[in-house]
Tab-separated table of C-alpha atoms and ligand atoms in Angstrom:
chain	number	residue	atom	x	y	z
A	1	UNK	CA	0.000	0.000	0.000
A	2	UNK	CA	1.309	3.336	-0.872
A	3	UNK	CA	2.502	5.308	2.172
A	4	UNK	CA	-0.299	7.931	1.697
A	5	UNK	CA	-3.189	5.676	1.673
A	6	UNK	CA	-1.840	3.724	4.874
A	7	UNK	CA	-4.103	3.039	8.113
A	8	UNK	CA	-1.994	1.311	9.965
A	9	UNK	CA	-2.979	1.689	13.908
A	10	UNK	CA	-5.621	3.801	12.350
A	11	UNK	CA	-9.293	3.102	13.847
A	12	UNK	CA	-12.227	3.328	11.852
A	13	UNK	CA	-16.027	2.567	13.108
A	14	UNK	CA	-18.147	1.497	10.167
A	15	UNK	CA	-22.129	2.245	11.231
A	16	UNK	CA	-24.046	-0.674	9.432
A	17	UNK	CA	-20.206	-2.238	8.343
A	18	UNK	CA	-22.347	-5.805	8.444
A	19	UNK	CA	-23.317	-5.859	5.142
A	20	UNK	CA	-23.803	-4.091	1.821
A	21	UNK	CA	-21.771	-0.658	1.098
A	22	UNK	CA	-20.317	-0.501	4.720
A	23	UNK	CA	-18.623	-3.978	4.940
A	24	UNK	CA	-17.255	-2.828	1.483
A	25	UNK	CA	-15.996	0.013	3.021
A	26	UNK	CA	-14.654	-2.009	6.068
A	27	UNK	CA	-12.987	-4.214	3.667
A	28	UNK	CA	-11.392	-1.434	2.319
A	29	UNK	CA	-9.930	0.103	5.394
A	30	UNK	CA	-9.215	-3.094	6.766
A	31	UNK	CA	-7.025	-3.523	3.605
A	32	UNK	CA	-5.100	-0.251	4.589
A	33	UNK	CA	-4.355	-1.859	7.506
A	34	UNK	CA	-7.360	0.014	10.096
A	35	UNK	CA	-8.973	-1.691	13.160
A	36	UNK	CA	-12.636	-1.500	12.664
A	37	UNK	CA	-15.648	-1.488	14.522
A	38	UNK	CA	-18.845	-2.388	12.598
A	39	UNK	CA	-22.439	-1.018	13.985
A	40	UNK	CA	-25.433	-3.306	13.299
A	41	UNK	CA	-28.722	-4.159	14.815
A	42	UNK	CA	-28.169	-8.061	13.724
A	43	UNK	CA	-26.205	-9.917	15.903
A	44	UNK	CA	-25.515	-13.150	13.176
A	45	UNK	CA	-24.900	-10.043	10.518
A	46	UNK	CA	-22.199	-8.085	12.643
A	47	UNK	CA	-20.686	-11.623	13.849
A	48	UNK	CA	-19.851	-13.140	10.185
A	49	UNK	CA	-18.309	-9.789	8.930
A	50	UNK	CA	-16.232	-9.802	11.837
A	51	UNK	CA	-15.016	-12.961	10.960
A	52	UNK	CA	-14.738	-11.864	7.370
A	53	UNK	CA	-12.529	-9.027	8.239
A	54	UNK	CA	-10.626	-10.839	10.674
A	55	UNK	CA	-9.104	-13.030	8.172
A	56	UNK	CA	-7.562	-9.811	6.553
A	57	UNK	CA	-5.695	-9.523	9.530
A	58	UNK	CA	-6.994	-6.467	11.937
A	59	UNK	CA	-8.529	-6.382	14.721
A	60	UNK	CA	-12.212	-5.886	14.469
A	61	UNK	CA	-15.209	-6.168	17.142
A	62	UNK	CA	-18.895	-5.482	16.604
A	63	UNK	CA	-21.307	-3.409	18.263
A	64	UNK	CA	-25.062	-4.489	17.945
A	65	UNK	CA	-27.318	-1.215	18.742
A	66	UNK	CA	-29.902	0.483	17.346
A	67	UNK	CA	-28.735	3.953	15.925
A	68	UNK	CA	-32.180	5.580	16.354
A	69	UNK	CA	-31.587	5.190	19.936
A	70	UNK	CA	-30.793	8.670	21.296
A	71	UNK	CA	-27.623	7.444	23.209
A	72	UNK	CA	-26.161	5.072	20.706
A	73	UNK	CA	-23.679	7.613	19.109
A	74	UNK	CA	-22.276	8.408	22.635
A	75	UNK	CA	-21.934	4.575	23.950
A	76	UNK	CA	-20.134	3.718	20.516
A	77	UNK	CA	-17.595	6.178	20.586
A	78	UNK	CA	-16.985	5.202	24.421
A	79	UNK	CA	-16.789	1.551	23.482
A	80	UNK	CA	-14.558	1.981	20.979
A	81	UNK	CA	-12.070	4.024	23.046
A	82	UNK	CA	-12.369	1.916	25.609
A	83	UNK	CA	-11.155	-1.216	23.207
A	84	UNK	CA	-8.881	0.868	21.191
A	85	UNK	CA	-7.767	3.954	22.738
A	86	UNK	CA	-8.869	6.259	19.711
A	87	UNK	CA	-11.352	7.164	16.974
A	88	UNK	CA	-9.145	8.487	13.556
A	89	UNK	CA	-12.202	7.687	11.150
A	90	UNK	CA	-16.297	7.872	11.542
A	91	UNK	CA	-18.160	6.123	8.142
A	92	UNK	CA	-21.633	7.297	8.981
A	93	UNK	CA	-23.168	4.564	6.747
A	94	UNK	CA	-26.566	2.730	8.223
A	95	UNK	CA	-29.198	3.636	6.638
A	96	UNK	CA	-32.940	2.363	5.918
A	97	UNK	CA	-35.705	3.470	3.209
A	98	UNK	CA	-39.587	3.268	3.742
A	99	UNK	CA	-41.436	3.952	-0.139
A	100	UNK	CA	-44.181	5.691	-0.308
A	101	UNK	CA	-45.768	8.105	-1.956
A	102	UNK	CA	-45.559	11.372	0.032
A	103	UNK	CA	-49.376	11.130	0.899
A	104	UNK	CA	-49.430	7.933	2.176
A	105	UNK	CA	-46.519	8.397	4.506
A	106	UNK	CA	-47.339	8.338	8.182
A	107	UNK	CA	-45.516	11.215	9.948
A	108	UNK	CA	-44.118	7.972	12.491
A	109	UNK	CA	-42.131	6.575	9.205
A	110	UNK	CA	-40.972	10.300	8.172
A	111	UNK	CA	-39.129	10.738	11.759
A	112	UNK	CA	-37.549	7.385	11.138
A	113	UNK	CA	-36.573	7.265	8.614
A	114	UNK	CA	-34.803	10.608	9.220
A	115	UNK	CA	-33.281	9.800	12.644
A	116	UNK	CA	-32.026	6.298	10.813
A	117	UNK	CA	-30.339	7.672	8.046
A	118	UNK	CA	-29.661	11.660	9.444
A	119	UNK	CA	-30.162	12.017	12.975
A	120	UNK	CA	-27.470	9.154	13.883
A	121	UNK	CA	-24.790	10.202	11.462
A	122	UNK	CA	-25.346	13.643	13.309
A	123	UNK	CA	-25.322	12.078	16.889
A	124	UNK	CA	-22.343	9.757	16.003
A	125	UNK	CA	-20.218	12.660	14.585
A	126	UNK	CA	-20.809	14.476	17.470
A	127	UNK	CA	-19.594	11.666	19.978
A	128	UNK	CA	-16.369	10.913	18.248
A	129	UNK	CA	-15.303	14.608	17.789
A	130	UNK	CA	-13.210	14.688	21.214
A	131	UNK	CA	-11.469	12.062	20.310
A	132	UNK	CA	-10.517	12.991	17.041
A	133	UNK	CA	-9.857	16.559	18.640
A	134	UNK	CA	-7.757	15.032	21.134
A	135	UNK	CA	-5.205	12.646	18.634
A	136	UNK	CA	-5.683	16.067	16.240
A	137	UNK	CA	-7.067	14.331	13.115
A	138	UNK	CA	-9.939	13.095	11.908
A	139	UNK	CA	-11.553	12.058	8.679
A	140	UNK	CA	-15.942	11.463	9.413
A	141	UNK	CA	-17.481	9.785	5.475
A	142	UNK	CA	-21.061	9.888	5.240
A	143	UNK	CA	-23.049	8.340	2.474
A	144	UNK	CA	-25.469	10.210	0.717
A	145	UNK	CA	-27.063	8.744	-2.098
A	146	UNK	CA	-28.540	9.831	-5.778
A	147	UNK	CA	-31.482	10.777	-3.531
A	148	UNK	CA	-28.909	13.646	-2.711
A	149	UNK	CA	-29.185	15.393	-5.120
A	150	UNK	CA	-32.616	14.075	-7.320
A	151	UNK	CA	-35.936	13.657	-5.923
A	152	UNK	CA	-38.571	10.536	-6.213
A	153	UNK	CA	-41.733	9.510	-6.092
A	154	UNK	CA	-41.555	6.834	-3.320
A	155	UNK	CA	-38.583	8.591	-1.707
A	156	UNK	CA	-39.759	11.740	-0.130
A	157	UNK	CA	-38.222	10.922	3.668
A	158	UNK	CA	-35.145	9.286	1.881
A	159	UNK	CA	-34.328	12.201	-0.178
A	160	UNK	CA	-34.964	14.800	2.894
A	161	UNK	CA	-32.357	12.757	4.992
A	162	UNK	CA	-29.675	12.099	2.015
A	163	UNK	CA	-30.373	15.826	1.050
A	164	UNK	CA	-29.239	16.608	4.602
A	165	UNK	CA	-26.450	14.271	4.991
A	166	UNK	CA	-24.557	16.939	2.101
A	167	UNK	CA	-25.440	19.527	3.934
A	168	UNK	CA	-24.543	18.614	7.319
A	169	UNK	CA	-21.354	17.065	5.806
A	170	UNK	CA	-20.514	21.051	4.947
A	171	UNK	CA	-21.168	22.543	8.292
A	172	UNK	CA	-18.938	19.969	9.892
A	173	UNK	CA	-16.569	19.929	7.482
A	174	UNK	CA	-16.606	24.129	8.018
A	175	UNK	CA	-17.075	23.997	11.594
A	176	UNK	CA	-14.286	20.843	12.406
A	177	UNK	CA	-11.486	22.568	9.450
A	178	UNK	CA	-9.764	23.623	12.178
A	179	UNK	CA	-9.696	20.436	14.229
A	180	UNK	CA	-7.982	19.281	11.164
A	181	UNK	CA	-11.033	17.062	10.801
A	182	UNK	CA	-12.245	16.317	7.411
A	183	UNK	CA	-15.800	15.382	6.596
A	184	UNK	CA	-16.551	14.311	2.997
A	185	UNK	CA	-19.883	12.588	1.461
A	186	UNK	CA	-19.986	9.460	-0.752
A	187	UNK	CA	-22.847	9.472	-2.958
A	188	UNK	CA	-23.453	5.949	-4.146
A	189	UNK	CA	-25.848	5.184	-7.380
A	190	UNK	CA	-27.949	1.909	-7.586
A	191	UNK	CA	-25.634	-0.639	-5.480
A	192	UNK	CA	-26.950	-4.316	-5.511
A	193	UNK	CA	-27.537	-4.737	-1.375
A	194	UNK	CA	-29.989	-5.748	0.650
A	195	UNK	CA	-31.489	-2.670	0.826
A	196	UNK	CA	-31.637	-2.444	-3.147
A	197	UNK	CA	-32.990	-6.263	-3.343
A	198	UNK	CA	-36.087	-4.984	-1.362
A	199	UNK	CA	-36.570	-2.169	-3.732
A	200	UNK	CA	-36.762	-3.903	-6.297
A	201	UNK	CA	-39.176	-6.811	-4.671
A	202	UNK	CA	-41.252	-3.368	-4.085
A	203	UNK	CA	-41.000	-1.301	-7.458
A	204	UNK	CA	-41.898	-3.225	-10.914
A	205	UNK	CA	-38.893	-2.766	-13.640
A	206	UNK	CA	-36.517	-1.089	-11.320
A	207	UNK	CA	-33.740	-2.980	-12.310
A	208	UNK	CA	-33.775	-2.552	-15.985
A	209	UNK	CA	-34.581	1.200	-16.205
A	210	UNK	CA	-31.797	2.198	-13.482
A	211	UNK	CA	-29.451	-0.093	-15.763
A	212	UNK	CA	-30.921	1.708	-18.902
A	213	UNK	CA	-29.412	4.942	-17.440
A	214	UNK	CA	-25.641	3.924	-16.314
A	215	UNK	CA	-23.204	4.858	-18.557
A	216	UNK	CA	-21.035	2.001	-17.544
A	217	UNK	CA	-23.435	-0.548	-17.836
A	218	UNK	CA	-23.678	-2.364	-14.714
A	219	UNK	CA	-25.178	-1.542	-11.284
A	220	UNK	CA	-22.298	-1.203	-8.832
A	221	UNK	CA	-21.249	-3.677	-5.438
A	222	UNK	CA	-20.492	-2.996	-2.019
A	223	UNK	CA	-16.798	-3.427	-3.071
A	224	UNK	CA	-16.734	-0.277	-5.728
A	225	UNK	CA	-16.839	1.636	-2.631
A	226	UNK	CA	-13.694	0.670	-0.866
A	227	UNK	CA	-11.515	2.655	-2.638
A	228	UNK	CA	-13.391	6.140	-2.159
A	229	UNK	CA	-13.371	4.889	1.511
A	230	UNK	CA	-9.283	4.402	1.581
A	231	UNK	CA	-8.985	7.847	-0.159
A	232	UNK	CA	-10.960	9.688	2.245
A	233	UNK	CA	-10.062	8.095	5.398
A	234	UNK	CA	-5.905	8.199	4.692
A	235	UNK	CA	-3.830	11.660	4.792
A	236	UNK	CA	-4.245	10.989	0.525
A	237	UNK	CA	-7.138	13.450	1.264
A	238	UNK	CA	-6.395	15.529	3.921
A	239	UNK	CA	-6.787	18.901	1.723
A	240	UNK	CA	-10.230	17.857	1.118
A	241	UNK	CA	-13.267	18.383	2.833
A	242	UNK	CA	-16.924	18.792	2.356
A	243	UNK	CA	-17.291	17.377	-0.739
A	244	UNK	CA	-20.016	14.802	-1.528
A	245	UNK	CA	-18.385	12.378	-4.233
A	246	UNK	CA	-20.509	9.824	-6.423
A	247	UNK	CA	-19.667	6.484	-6.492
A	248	UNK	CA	-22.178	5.385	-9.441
A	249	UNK	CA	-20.409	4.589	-13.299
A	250	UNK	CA	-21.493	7.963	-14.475
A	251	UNK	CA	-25.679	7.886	-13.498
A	252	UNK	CA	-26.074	11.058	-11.997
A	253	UNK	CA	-24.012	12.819	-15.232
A	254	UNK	CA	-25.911	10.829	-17.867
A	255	UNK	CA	-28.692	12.836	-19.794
B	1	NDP	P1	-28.025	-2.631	3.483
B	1	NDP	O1	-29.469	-2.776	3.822
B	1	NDP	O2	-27.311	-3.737	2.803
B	1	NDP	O3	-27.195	-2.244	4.793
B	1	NDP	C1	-27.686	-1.324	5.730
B	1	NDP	C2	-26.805	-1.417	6.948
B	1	NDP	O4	-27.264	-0.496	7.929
B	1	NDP	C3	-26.837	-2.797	7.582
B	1	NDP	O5	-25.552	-3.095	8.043
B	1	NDP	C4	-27.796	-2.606	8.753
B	1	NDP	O6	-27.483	-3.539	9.771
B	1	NDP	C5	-27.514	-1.174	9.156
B	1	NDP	N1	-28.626	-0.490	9.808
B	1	NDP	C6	-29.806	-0.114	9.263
B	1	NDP	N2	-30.575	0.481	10.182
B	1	NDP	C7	-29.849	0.501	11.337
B	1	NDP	C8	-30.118	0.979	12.656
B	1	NDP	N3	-31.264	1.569	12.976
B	1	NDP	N4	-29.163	0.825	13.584
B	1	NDP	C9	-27.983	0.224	13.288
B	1	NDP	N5	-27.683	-0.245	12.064
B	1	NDP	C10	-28.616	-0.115	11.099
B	1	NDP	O7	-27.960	-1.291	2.626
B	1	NDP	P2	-26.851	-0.646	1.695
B	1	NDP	O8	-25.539	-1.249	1.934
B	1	NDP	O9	-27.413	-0.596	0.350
B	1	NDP	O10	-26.882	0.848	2.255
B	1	NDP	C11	-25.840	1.422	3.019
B	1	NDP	C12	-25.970	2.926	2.919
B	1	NDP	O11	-25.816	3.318	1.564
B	1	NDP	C13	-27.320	3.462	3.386
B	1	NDP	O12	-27.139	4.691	4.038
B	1	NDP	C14	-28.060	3.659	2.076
B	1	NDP	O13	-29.055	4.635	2.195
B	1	NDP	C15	-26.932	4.105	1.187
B	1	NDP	N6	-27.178	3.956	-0.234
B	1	NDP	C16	-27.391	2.736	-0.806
B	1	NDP	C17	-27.582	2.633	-2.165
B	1	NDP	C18	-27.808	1.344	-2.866
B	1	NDP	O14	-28.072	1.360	-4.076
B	1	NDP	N7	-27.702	0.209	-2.227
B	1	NDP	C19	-27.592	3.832	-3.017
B	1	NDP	C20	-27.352	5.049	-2.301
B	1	NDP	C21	-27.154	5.091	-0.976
B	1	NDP	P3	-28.619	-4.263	10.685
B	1	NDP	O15	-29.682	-4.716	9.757
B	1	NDP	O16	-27.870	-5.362	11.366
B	1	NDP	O17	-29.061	-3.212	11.637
């Protein structure tokens, strides 16, 4: 690994690292040589990707909690100092979708869906940034999505919280410059996850037309994003901050 994209006795907590984009991301930093600690609600989930990541040769633990819970950020960070003795990297990654059409949404499903995908990444920044003031770096990814920056018809709380994620990603990244914390977003296009599996169980065609409109012809995997991860987490990026970079073969520049 080139010297600038190095982790080693770097530690990274990966919200929702069990599975899908995050354990890509994991995979990634774990790679580059960072301990991780992954975030899930599923105990069987969070214990096979530590096991996955363990044969890479880090040391990894999981945390199983519920991000919407109000405390969760604040007993994550502590857990993970406790086992580790520092936080250098946040990916503020879990996230959840409920579709329906704006009038059908009950306002129950709009607040959780925001304190799932927004909320936590905002309460989980906030707990790990005096630790990352105290070793005097830090690098915090979030991921956004193409609901970041389009709208949709079954997507109205989605695109409110991935909307915010950029935004909040800004103000931190302004507010934290100092700190010499950087926060970045990762914008990923139409990923083939759980989460995407689901959609398309829910909306007819989905596949094909998303497909239709990716330049380079296939939907992406969790492993496309473990490079963007590396980048953003190493000192390869430290001039860099509060950008919100798609990970998505060209679909959100394709007419
Ligand atoms: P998956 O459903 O595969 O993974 C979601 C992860 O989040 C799981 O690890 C899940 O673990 C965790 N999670 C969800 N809710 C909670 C919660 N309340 N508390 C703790 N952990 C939680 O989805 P993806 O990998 O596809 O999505 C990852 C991120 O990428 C999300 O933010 C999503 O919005 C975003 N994204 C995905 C795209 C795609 O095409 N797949 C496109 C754009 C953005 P567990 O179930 O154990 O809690």
């Amino acid at each position: 690994m080139i010297s600038m994209f190095n982790l080693d006795g770097r530690v990274a907590i990966v919200t929702g690292g069990n599975g899908g984009i995050g354990l890509g991301m994991a995979e990634g930093l774990a790679q580059a040589g960072a301990k991780i600690v992954l975030v899930g609600r599923n105990s069987e989930k969070n214990a096979a990707a530590v096991s996955r990541l363990e044969k890479l040769g880090v040391e990894v633990f999981s945390i199983e909690k519920d991000l919407t819970e109000a405390t969760a950020g604040a007993e994550i960070a502590s857990a993970t100092e406790e086992r580790f003795g520092r936080i250098d990297i946040l990916i503020n990654n879990a996230g959840s979708n409920i579709r329906k059409r704006p009038e059908d949404l009950e306002p129950e499903e709009f607040r959780w869906v925001l304190e799932t995908n927004l909320t936590s990444a905002f309460l989980c920044s906030q707990a790990v940034y005096p630790a990352m003031k105290q070793v005097g770096a830090g690098k915090i990814i979030n991921i956004g999505s193409m609901y970041s920056i389009f709208g949709g018809v079954v997507s109205t709380a989605y695109s409110v919280s991935k909307a915010g994620i950029v935004q909040m990603t800004k103000s931190m990244a302004t507010a934290w410059a100092p700190e010499n914390i950087q926060v970045n977003a990762v914008l990923p296009g139409w990923i083939d996850t759980e989460l995407t599996q689901k959609a398309r169980k829910e909306v007819d065609g989905l596949y094909e037309r998303q497909l239709a409109r990716i330049p380079d012809g296939r939907w992406g995997t969790p492993e496309d994003h473990a490079g963007v991860a590396v980048f953003l987490a190493s000192s390869a990026s430290d001039y860099i901050t509060g950008t919100a970079i798609p990970v998505d073969g060209g679909f959100s520049i394709s007419g």
